């Protein structure tokens, strides 16, 4: 009988050893619970049926991260709010909050000779995103050319994705980023930048940052040359963009314009106007609109002149007036003062040549007209057959010669104008005027008039 009892004890030890080495396992696997705020979460902590004997599991402890929060063997230890430790060792958390996010470890204490066993779980309390902008006040001001750095720090579980818009348009970035860094190379980059944080929980969070780019004055005008005459009323305009706001000064030459009831400055938004009533001949000249702020200075020159406006050719294809060797040109010139004469320059047109033909000049008297629009027609004779020509016009009144007209290309019967000939007129205008000057300098006739004419062309055109 004693031998049987000894054999029984050995069997108990062997079975217990097998349980301790091979059969001790938890009844559920480690898990990560993703829960919405205010949901209830249950974290299991009990062994399988064989190892869950009351004598085998001595006590259960729960840790959040590294902190002990529950111990079944210590009745005096208070559980955190909304936490329940069940008899089977499971931990239940009611109405979970974001601060409950973390790693939870259950530890089952077993009697000798077995040590404790542990299992880890995790809770992620999902909550809507939030963003914190930088600068915190949502406003950033930089100078033109300086570096811009704005950012939005996202919070939320899961961690949110950040996207950006500027002036209501989505920014096409190669990746999602919290920080935007760029150079304020263009003042048009100013505006409202909005970051949007999204994580699929609740509504996306948004924050706005207004970027203001300050810059020195930028100037423009619709007319850099204005035709007028004594007794008329004229406005000289310049548009000024500047931040901070610029101080505007009008000058004639390098002298500030004398302002009075006849010469009056006016401002309408970014448009600055110098109004001159009852123009006098002494008002003719170059005016400068000058703008200054703390970042720099800008200016633009506008000429007030009594000489005629450049003439404009009227294209005609009247076959009754145009023949193989002649062509009738028609033009109009705007001038408040009567036109005295015209100079008509023409030559055969040669494309893509470094040595174009010389110009021929014709001096054409004017006809009586009341103005201010002066019209004239003139037939050039002795032209070559089937040839393309080009012509330009200058006109003179008592105040001097006008700037050259746009070049007209025309053809005698049998020749055709193609699209390229017409569209390259403006491109070649300066080259043609230069050729006009050099070819005319070899002619001795009317030299005094030529010198006077070229002086005005260079002064007004260049």
Coordinates of C-alpha atoms in Angstrom, one line a residue:
X1 CA 0.0 0.0 0.0
X2 CA 2.8 2.4 0.8
X3 CA 4.3 1.7 -2.6
X4 CA 1.0 2.7 -4.2
X5 CA 0.9 6.0 -2.3
X6 CA 4.4 6.8 -3.4
X7 CA 3.6 6.0 -7.0
X8 CA 0.5 8.4 -6.8
X9 CA 2.6 11.3 -5.5
X10 CA 5.1 10.8 -8.4
X11 CA 2.2 10.8 -10.9
X12 CA 0.8 14.1 -9.4
X13 CA 4.2 15.7 -9.7
X14 CA 4.7 14.5 -13.2
X15 CA 1.3 15.7 -14.3
X16 CA 1.8 19.0 -12.5
X17 CA 5.2 19.4 -14.2
X18 CA 3.6 18.8 -17.6
X19 CA 0.9 21.4 -16.9
X20 CA 3.5 23.9 -15.8
X21 CA 5.7 23.3 -18.8
X22 CA 3.4 22.7 -21.7
X23 CA -0.2 23.2 -20.8
X24 CA -0.2 26.6 -19.1
X25 CA -1.9 29.0 -21.6
X26 CA -4.4 31.8 -21.6
X27 CA -7.8 31.2 -22.8
X28 CA -7.7 34.2 -25.2
X29 CA -5.0 35.7 -27.3
X30 CA -3.4 39.1 -26.8
X31 CA -5.5 41.7 -28.4
X32 CA -5.6 45.4 -29.3
X33 CA -9.0 46.9 -28.8
X34 CA -9.9 49.9 -30.9
X35 CA -12.9 51.6 -29.2
X36 CA -14.8 54.8 -29.7
X37 CA -15.0 57.2 -26.8
X38 CA -17.6 56.2 -24.2
X39 CA -17.7 52.6 -25.3
X40 CA -17.1 49.7 -22.8
X41 CA -14.0 47.5 -23.1
X42 CA -13.4 44.1 -21.6
X43 CA -9.9 42.8 -21.3
X44 CA -9.7 39.0 -20.6
X45 CA -7.2 37.5 -18.2
X46 CA -7.9 33.9 -17.4
X47 CA -6.2 30.6 -18.1
X48 CA -7.5 27.6 -19.9
X49 CA -9.8 25.1 -18.2
X50 CA -7.1 22.8 -17.0
X51 CA -4.9 25.6 -15.5
X52 CA -7.8 27.7 -14.1
X53 CA -8.1 25.8 -10.9
X54 CA -8.7 28.0 -8.0
X55 CA -5.7 26.6 -6.2
X56 CA -3.6 27.1 -9.3
X57 CA -4.3 30.8 -9.9
X58 CA -3.4 32.5 -6.6
X59 CA -4.1 36.2 -7.6
X60 CA -4.4 38.6 -10.6
X61 CA -2.8 41.9 -11.1
X62 CA -3.3 44.5 -13.8
X63 CA -0.8 47.1 -15.0
X64 CA -1.4 50.0 -17.3
X65 CA 1.9 50.6 -19.0
X66 CA 4.2 50.2 -16.0
X67 CA 1.7 51.3 -13.3
X68 CA -0.2 48.8 -11.1
X69 CA -3.9 49.6 -11.3
X70 CA -5.6 46.4 -9.8
X71 CA -4.6 43.6 -7.5
X72 CA -7.1 40.9 -6.5
X73 CA -5.0 39.9 -3.5
X74 CA -5.1 43.5 -2.1
X75 CA -8.7 44.3 -1.1
X76 CA -7.7 47.7 0.2
X77 CA -6.4 48.9 -3.2
X78 CA -9.0 51.1 -4.9
X79 CA -9.7 50.6 -8.6
X80 CA -9.6 53.6 -11.0
X81 CA -12.9 55.2 -11.8
X82 CA -15.1 53.1 -14.2
X83 CA -12.8 50.0 -13.8
X84 CA -14.2 46.6 -12.7
X85 CA -12.1 43.6 -11.8
X86 CA -14.1 40.4 -12.3
X87 CA -13.6 37.1 -10.4
X88 CA -12.2 35.4 -13.5
X89 CA -9.5 38.0 -13.7
X90 CA -10.9 40.1 -16.6
X91 CA -10.7 43.9 -16.4
X92 CA -13.7 45.9 -17.6
X93 CA -13.5 49.6 -18.3
X94 CA -16.8 51.6 -18.7
X95 CA -17.2 54.6 -20.9
X96 CA -13.5 54.7 -22.0
X97 CA -11.9 58.1 -22.5
X98 CA -8.8 59.1 -24.5
X99 CA -6.6 58.8 -21.4
X100 CA -7.4 55.1 -21.2
X101 CA -5.3 54.6 -24.3
X102 CA -2.3 52.5 -23.5
X103 CA -0.8 49.0 -23.0
X104 CA -2.4 46.7 -20.3
X105 CA -0.7 43.7 -18.8
X106 CA -2.4 41.1 -16.7
X107 CA -0.3 39.0 -14.4
X108 CA -1.5 35.8 -12.8
X109 CA 0.3 34.8 -9.6
X110 CA 0.6 31.1 -9.1
X111 CA 1.7 29.1 -6.0
X112 CA 5.1 27.5 -5.7
X113 CA 6.8 26.0 -7.6
X114 CA 5.2 28.0 -10.5
X115 CA 6.0 31.6 -11.2
X116 CA 3.7 34.3 -12.5
X117 CA 2.4 34.3 -16.1
X118 CA 1.7 37.5 -18.1
X119 CA -0.4 38.6 -21.1
X120 CA -0.5 42.0 -22.8
X121 CA -3.4 43.8 -24.3
X122 CA -3.8 47.3 -25.6
X123 CA -6.6 49.9 -25.9
X124 CA -6.8 52.6 -28.5
X125 CA -9.6 55.0 -27.7
X126 CA -10.4 56.5 -31.1
X127 CA -11.3 60.2 -31.0
X128 CA -11.8 62.9 -33.6
X129 CA -8.7 64.9 -34.8
X130 CA -7.6 68.3 -33.6
X131 CA -5.0 70.6 -35.0
X132 CA -2.8 73.3 -33.5
X133 CA -1.6 75.9 -36.0
X134 CA 1.8 77.7 -36.0
X135 CA 1.9 80.7 -35.6
X136 CA -0.7 80.1 -32.9
X137 CA -2.6 83.3 -33.7
X138 CA -3.1 82.2 -37.3
X139 CA -1.2 85.1 -38.9
X140 CA 2.3 85.4 -40.5
X141 CA 3.9 88.3 -42.2
X142 CA 7.1 88.1 -44.2
X143 CA 9.0 90.3 -46.6
X144 CA 9.0 89.4 -50.3
X145 CA 11.9 86.9 -50.8
X146 CA 12.0 85.7 -47.2
X147 CA 11.4 82.1 -46.1
X148 CA 7.9 81.1 -45.0
X149 CA 7.4 78.4 -42.4
X150 CA 3.9 77.5 -41.2
X151 CA 2.7 74.2 -39.6
X152 CA -0.3 72.4 -38.1
X153 CA 0.3 69.8 -35.4
X154 CA -2.3 67.1 -35.5
X155 CA -3.7 65.1 -32.6
X156 CA -6.2 62.2 -32.6
X157 CA -6.4 58.4 -32.7
X158 CA -5.7 57.1 -35.2
X159 CA -3.1 59.8 -35.9
X160 CA -4.6 62.1 -38.4
X161 CA -3.4 62.8 -42.0
X162 CA -2.8 66.5 -42.8
X163 CA -3.7 68.1 -46.1
X164 CA -3.5 71.7 -47.2
X165 CA -5.4 74.2 -49.2
X166 CA -4.5 77.8 -50.3
X167 CA -7.1 80.3 -51.2
X168 CA -9.6 77.5 -51.3
X169 CA -7.6 75.3 -53.8
X170 CA -6.1 72.0 -52.8
X171 CA -2.3 72.0 -52.7
X172 CA -0.7 69.2 -54.8
X173 CA 2.0 68.0 -52.4
X174 CA 4.0 64.8 -52.9
X175 CA 3.3 63.7 -49.4
X176 CA 1.2 64.5 -46.3
X177 CA 3.1 66.9 -44.1
X178 CA 2.5 69.0 -41.0
X179 CA 5.1 71.7 -42.0
X180 CA 5.1 73.9 -45.1
X181 CA 8.4 75.7 -45.9
X182 CA 8.9 77.8 -49.1
X183 CA 10.3 81.1 -50.2
X184 CA 7.9 84.0 -50.7
X185 CA 9.2 84.7 -54.2
X186 CA 5.9 86.2 -55.5
X187 CA 3.5 88.4 -53.6
X188 CA 0.7 86.5 -55.2
X189 CA 1.6 83.6 -52.8
X190 CA 0.0 85.6 -50.0
X191 CA -3.4 84.4 -48.8
X192 CA -5.2 82.0 -46.4
X193 CA -3.6 78.6 -46.0
X194 CA -5.8 76.0 -44.4
X195 CA -4.7 72.7 -42.9
X196 CA -7.2 69.8 -42.6
X197 CA -6.7 66.9 -40.2
X198 CA -8.6 63.7 -40.9
X199 CA -8.5 60.3 -39.2
X200 CA -11.9 58.8 -40.1
X201 CA -13.4 59.5 -36.7
X202 CA -15.9 62.3 -36.5
X203 CA -15.5 65.5 -38.6
X204 CA -12.1 66.6 -39.9
X205 CA -10.4 69.4 -37.9
X206 CA -9.3 72.6 -39.6
X207 CA -7.1 75.6 -38.9
X208 CA -6.3 78.6 -41.0
X209 CA -3.1 80.7 -41.3
X210 CA -3.2 84.0 -43.1
X211 CA 0.1 84.8 -44.9
X212 CA 0.8 88.4 -45.7
X213 CA 3.8 89.3 -47.9
X214 CA 5.0 92.9 -47.7
X215 CA 6.9 94.3 -50.6
X216 CA 8.3 97.5 -52.1
X217 CA 6.2 99.5 -54.6
X218 CA 5.3 98.0 -57.9
X219 CA 4.2 100.4 -60.7
X220 CA 2.3 100.3 -63.9
X221 CA 0.5 102.6 -66.3
X222 CA -1.8 102.1 -69.2
X223 CA -0.2 105.0 -71.2
X224 CA 3.4 105.9 -71.1
X225 CA 2.9 108.6 -73.8
X226 CA -0.1 111.0 -73.8
X227 CA -1.0 113.3 -76.6
X228 CA -2.6 116.7 -75.7
X229 CA -2.7 120.3 -76.7
X230 CA -2.9 123.7 -74.9
X231 CA -6.3 124.4 -73.5
X232 CA -7.2 120.8 -73.1
X233 CA -7.8 118.8 -69.9
X234 CA -5.6 115.7 -69.3
X235 CA -5.1 112.9 -66.8
X236 CA -1.8 111.2 -66.1
X237 CA -2.4 107.9 -64.3
X238 CA -0.2 105.4 -62.5
X239 CA -1.2 102.3 -60.6
X240 CA 0.8 101.6 -57.4
X241 CA 0.8 98.3 -55.5
X242 CA 2.7 98.3 -52.2
X243 CA 2.6 96.9 -48.7
X244 CA 3.0 98.9 -46.5
X245 CA 1.2 101.7 -48.3
X246 CA 3.5 103.9 -50.3
X247 CA 3.8 107.7 -50.4
X248 CA 3.2 109.0 -53.9
X249 CA 5.1 112.0 -55.3
X250 CA 4.7 113.5 -58.8
X251 CA 7.8 115.0 -60.5
X252 CA 8.4 116.8 -63.8
X253 CA 12.0 116.1 -64.6
X254 CA 13.5 115.9 -61.2
X255 CA 11.5 118.7 -59.7
X256 CA 8.3 118.1 -57.7
X257 CA 5.2 119.2 -59.6
X258 CA 3.7 122.4 -58.3
X259 CA 0.2 121.5 -57.2
X260 CA -2.6 124.0 -57.2
X261 CA -6.2 124.3 -58.4
X262 CA -5.2 123.7 -62.0
X263 CA -2.8 120.8 -61.3
X264 CA -4.5 118.4 -58.8
X265 CA -3.4 114.9 -57.6
X266 CA -6.2 112.4 -57.0
X267 CA -6.3 108.9 -55.5
X268 CA -8.8 106.1 -56.2
X269 CA -7.7 102.9 -54.5
X270 CA -4.4 102.0 -56.0
X271 CA -4.9 104.4 -58.9
X272 CA -3.0 107.7 -58.7
X273 CA -3.9 110.5 -61.1
X274 CA -2.4 113.8 -61.8
X275 CA -5.2 116.0 -63.3
X276 CA -4.1 119.0 -65.4
X277 CA -6.7 121.5 -66.4
X278 CA -6.3 124.0 -69.2
X279 CA -3.0 122.5 -70.4
X280 CA -0.2 124.9 -71.2
X281 CA 2.7 124.4 -73.5
X282 CA 5.0 124.5 -70.4
X283 CA 3.2 121.4 -69.2
X284 CA 4.7 119.3 -71.9
X285 CA 7.5 117.0 -70.7
X286 CA 8.2 113.8 -68.9
X287 CA 6.4 113.2 -65.6
X288 CA 7.5 110.7 -63.0
X289 CA 5.1 108.9 -60.6
X290 CA 7.3 107.9 -57.6
X291 CA 6.2 105.7 -54.8
X292 CA 8.2 105.0 -51.6
X293 CA 7.6 102.8 -48.6
X294 CA 9.8 101.4 -45.9
X295 CA 10.9 98.5 -48.1
X296 CA 12.0 100.4 -51.2
X297 CA 11.0 102.7 -54.1
X298 CA 9.4 102.4 -57.5
X299 CA 8.8 104.9 -60.2
X300 CA 7.4 105.1 -63.7
X301 CA 7.8 107.8 -66.4
X302 CA 4.9 109.2 -68.5
X303 CA 5.4 111.7 -71.3
X304 CA 3.0 114.5 -72.0
X305 CA 3.4 115.7 -75.6
X306 CA 1.8 117.9 -78.2
X307 CA 3.2 116.0 -81.2
X308 CA 0.7 113.8 -83.1
X309 CA -0.2 110.3 -82.2
X310 CA 1.4 107.6 -84.4
X311 CA -0.5 107.2 -87.6
X312 CA -2.5 104.1 -88.4
X313 CA -2.7 102.6 -91.9
X314 CA -6.0 101.3 -93.2
X315 CA -5.5 98.2 -95.3
X316 CA -7.2 98.3 -98.7
X317 CA -7.4 95.8 -101.5
X318 CA -9.2 97.9 -104.0
X319 CA -8.1 96.5 -107.4
X320 CA -9.4 99.6 -109.2
X321 CA -6.8 101.8 -107.4
X322 CA -4.0 99.2 -107.1
X323 CA -2.2 98.0 -110.2
X324 CA 0.9 96.0 -111.1
X325 CA 3.1 99.1 -110.5
X326 CA 1.1 101.2 -108.1
X327 CA -0.6 101.0 -104.7
X328 CA -2.8 103.4 -102.8
X329 CA -2.2 103.8 -99.1
X330 CA -4.8 105.3 -96.7
X331 CA -4.0 106.4 -93.1
X332 CA -5.3 108.3 -90.2
X333 CA -3.6 110.4 -87.6
X334 CA -5.0 111.7 -84.3
X335 CA -3.8 115.2 -83.4
X336 CA -5.3 118.1 -81.5
X337 CA -3.1 120.5 -83.4
X338 CA -3.3 120.6 -87.3
X339 CA -0.9 118.3 -89.2
X340 CA 1.7 120.2 -91.3
X341 CA 3.1 117.3 -93.3
X342 CA 3.8 113.6 -93.5
X343 CA 6.9 111.5 -94.2
X344 CA 6.1 108.2 -95.9
X345 CA 8.9 105.6 -95.9
X346 CA 8.7 102.5 -98.0
X347 CA 10.9 99.7 -99.4
X348 CA 10.7 96.2 -100.9
X349 CA 10.2 93.6 -98.1
X350 CA 12.9 91.0 -97.8
X351 CA 12.4 88.3 -95.2
X352 CA 15.3 87.0 -93.1
X353 CA 18.0 89.1 -94.6
X354 CA 20.9 90.9 -92.8
X355 CA 21.0 93.6 -95.5
X356 CA 17.5 94.8 -96.2
X357 CA 16.9 97.3 -99.1
X358 CA 17.2 101.0 -98.4
X359 CA 14.1 103.0 -97.5
X360 CA 12.7 105.6 -99.9
X361 CA 11.2 108.7 -98.3
X362 CA 8.3 110.7 -99.7
X363 CA 7.3 114.1 -98.1
X364 CA 3.6 114.5 -98.5
X365 CA 1.8 117.8 -97.7
X366 CA -1.4 117.7 -95.7
X367 CA -4.8 118.8 -96.7
X368 CA -7.1 121.2 -94.8
X369 CA -9.0 119.3 -92.1
X370 CA -10.7 120.3 -88.9
X371 CA -9.3 117.4 -86.9
X372 CA -8.6 115.9 -84.5
X373 CA -8.6 112.9 -86.9
X374 CA -6.6 113.6 -90.1
X375 CA -7.1 111.2 -93.0
X376 CA -5.0 111.0 -96.1
X377 CA -4.6 108.7 -99.1
X378 CA -1.6 108.5 -101.4
X379 CA -0.8 106.4 -104.4
X380 CA 2.8 105.2 -104.7
X381 CA 3.7 104.7 -108.4
X382 CA 6.6 103.1 -110.2
X383 CA 6.6 100.0 -107.9
X384 CA 7.9 96.7 -109.1
X385 CA 5.4 94.1 -110.3
X386 CA 4.6 91.1 -108.1
X387 CA 6.5 92.5 -105.1
X388 CA 5.8 92.8 -101.4
X389 CA 6.6 96.2 -99.9
X390 CA 6.5 97.6 -96.4
X391 CA 5.8 101.2 -95.3
X392 CA 5.7 103.4 -92.2
X393 CA 4.6 106.9 -91.6
X394 CA 5.6 109.9 -89.4
X395 CA 3.6 113.1 -89.2
X396 CA 4.4 116.6 -88.0
X397 CA 2.5 119.3 -86.3
X398 CA 3.7 122.6 -84.8
X399 CA 5.1 120.7 -81.8
X400 CA 7.2 118.2 -83.7
X401 CA 7.3 114.8 -85.4
X402 CA 5.3 111.8 -84.2
X403 CA 6.6 108.4 -83.4
X404 CA 6.7 106.0 -86.3
X405 CA 3.5 104.2 -87.2
X406 CA 3.2 100.4 -87.1
X407 CA 4.6 99.0 -90.3
X408 CA 2.2 98.1 -93.1
X409 CA 3.1 95.3 -95.6
X410 CA 1.4 95.5 -98.9
X411 CA 1.8 93.8 -102.3
X412 CA 1.4 94.9 -105.9
X413 CA -0.7 92.8 -108.3
X414 CA 0.5 89.3 -108.7
X415 CA 2.2 89.0 -105.3
X416 CA 0.5 87.6 -102.1
X417 CA 0.9 88.4 -98.4
X418 CA 1.1 85.3 -96.2
X419 CA 0.3 85.2 -92.5
X420 CA 4.0 85.3 -91.4
X421 CA 4.6 88.5 -93.3
X422 CA 1.8 90.2 -91.4
X423 CA 2.5 88.8 -87.9
X424 CA 6.2 89.7 -87.9
X425 CA 5.6 93.4 -88.5
X426 CA 5.6 94.3 -84.8
X427 CA 8.5 92.0 -84.0
X428 CA 10.7 93.7 -86.6
X429 CA 9.6 97.3 -85.9
X430 CA 12.8 98.4 -84.0
X431 CA 15.0 96.7 -86.6
X432 CA 13.2 98.5 -89.4
X433 CA 13.4 101.9 -87.7
X434 CA 17.2 101.3 -87.3
X435 CA 17.5 100.5 -90.9
X436 CA 15.5 103.7 -91.7
X437 CA 18.0 105.7 -89.8
X438 CA 21.1 104.2 -91.3
X439 CA 19.8 104.2 -94.9
X440 CA 18.7 107.8 -94.7
X441 CA 22.0 109.1 -93.3
X442 CA 23.6 108.7 -96.7
X443 CA 21.1 111.0 -98.4
X444 CA 22.0 114.7 -98.5
X445 CA 18.7 116.1 -99.5
X446 CA 16.6 117.7 -96.8
X447 CA 19.4 117.0 -94.3
X448 CA 18.2 119.6 -91.8
X449 CA 14.7 118.1 -91.8
X450 CA 16.2 114.6 -91.5
X451 CA 18.3 115.6 -88.4
X452 CA 15.2 117.1 -86.8
X453 CA 13.2 114.0 -87.6
X454 CA 15.8 111.5 -86.3
X455 CA 16.3 113.5 -83.1
X456 CA 12.6 113.1 -82.3
X457 CA 12.5 109.4 -83.4
X458 CA 15.4 108.6 -81.1
X459 CA 14.0 110.6 -78.2
X460 CA 10.5 109.4 -78.4
X461 CA 10.9 105.9 -79.7
X462 CA 14.0 104.6 -77.9

